[in-house]
C-alpha positions as a printed Julia matrix, in Angstrom:
106×3 Matrix{Float64}:
 214.82  34.55  -35.47
 213.77  34.36  -31.94
 212.45  31.33  -30.39
 210.24  33.39  -28.68
 207.82  33.65  -31.88
 208.16  30.41  -32.82
 205.97  27.22  -31.92
 208.26  25.03  -33.73
 211.97  24.74  -34.48
 210.76  24.18  -38.4
 210.22  26.4   -40.96
 209.4   30.15  -40.4
 205.87  29.32  -41.9
 205.22  27.18  -38.7
 205.36  30.33  -36.42
 202.26  31.48  -34.73
 200.87  34.56  -36.56
 200.86  37.46  -34.76
 203.94  36.42  -32.35
 202.79  35.85  -28.92
 199.8   38.15  -29.4
 196.86  35.98  -28.52
 193.54  36.49  -27.45
 195.15  36.4   -23.68
 197.1   40.01  -24.45
 197.1   42.77  -26.69
 195.37  45.93  -26.74
 191.71  44.12  -27.05
 192.28  42.48  -23.84
 193.47  45.33  -21.98
 190.42  47.31  -23.4
 188.12  44.65  -22.2
 190.04  44.47  -18.8
 190.12  48.27  -18.21
 186.23  48.31  -19.19
 185.78  45.66  -16.47
 187.43  47.28  -13.71
 186.05  50.94  -14.53
 184.55  51.7   -11.34
 180.64  52.23  -11.55
 179.42  55.53  -10.52
 177.04  54.91   -7.53
 174.12  56.75   -7.5
 173.85  59.82   -5.51
 170.4   58.67   -4.4
 168.84  56.34   -2.14
 167.01  53.6    -3.11
 163.42  55.04   -2.42
 164.72  58.5    -3.94
 165.4   56.33   -7.32
 162.15  54.7    -6.99
 160.61  58.16   -6.3
 162.55  59.89   -9.73
 161.91  57.22  -11.79
 157.87  57.79  -11.23
 158.54  61.52  -11.92
 160.32  60.4   -15.02
 157.13  58.79  -15.81
 155.0   61.69  -15.38
 153.2   60.57  -12.18
 152.25  62.55   -9.6
 152.48  63.15   -6.24
 149.51  61.33   -5.16
 150.29  58.56   -7.69
 153.65  57.95   -6.54
 152.19  57.66   -2.75
 149.78  55.15   -3.89
 152.36  53.06   -5.91
 154.89  53.25   -2.99
 152.59  52.99    0.05
 153.8   55.98    1.45
 152.18  59.56    2.12
 152.26  62.42   -0.38
 154.05  64.12    2.13
 156.78  61.8     2.32
 157.17  61.91   -1.72
 157.29  65.58   -1.12
 160.27  65.0     1.16
 161.92  62.7    -0.85
 161.64  65.17   -4.16
 162.81  67.92   -2.11
 166.26  65.85   -1.42
 166.25  64.62   -4.58
 166.36  68.26   -5.85
 169.07  69.08   -3.24
 171.44  66.31   -4.16
 170.98  66.47   -8.13
 171.06  70.48   -8.06
 167.52  70.12   -9.86
 165.34  72.87   -9.96
 162.19  71.25  -10.67
 160.44  67.74  -11.58
 161.26  68.31  -15.22
 165.09  68.22  -14.44
 164.6   65.31  -11.82
 162.87  63.59  -14.68
 165.77  64.59  -17.46
 168.29  63.34  -14.85
 166.3   59.97  -14.38
 166.47  59.62  -18.4
 170.32  60.47  -18.89
 170.79  58.01  -16.22
 168.86  54.79  -17.67
 166.97  55.17  -14.8
 163.79  55.84  -16.95
 162.67  52.95  -19.32
């Protein structure tokens, strides 16, 4: 028996179960490390556009979004146009669907 897999020079029953594979090695640890190191996809939207998209996903009108964010309705329209361009969305429904799929809407 190799000494690498034994904790003591005694009987084989004193070996560490699983050899050198403990909580700090093996496929489970690799999976945790890979998940932790996985790059987080940044949103293609700016912070304000993200706020607008979240409100659209909740069914708010342009006027309601403008009141909540303290901006004009024209600015909301501009943000929606920019969001549609960045996401390739055709309308508010597709913006709302993207927000739900990305976990933005709650």
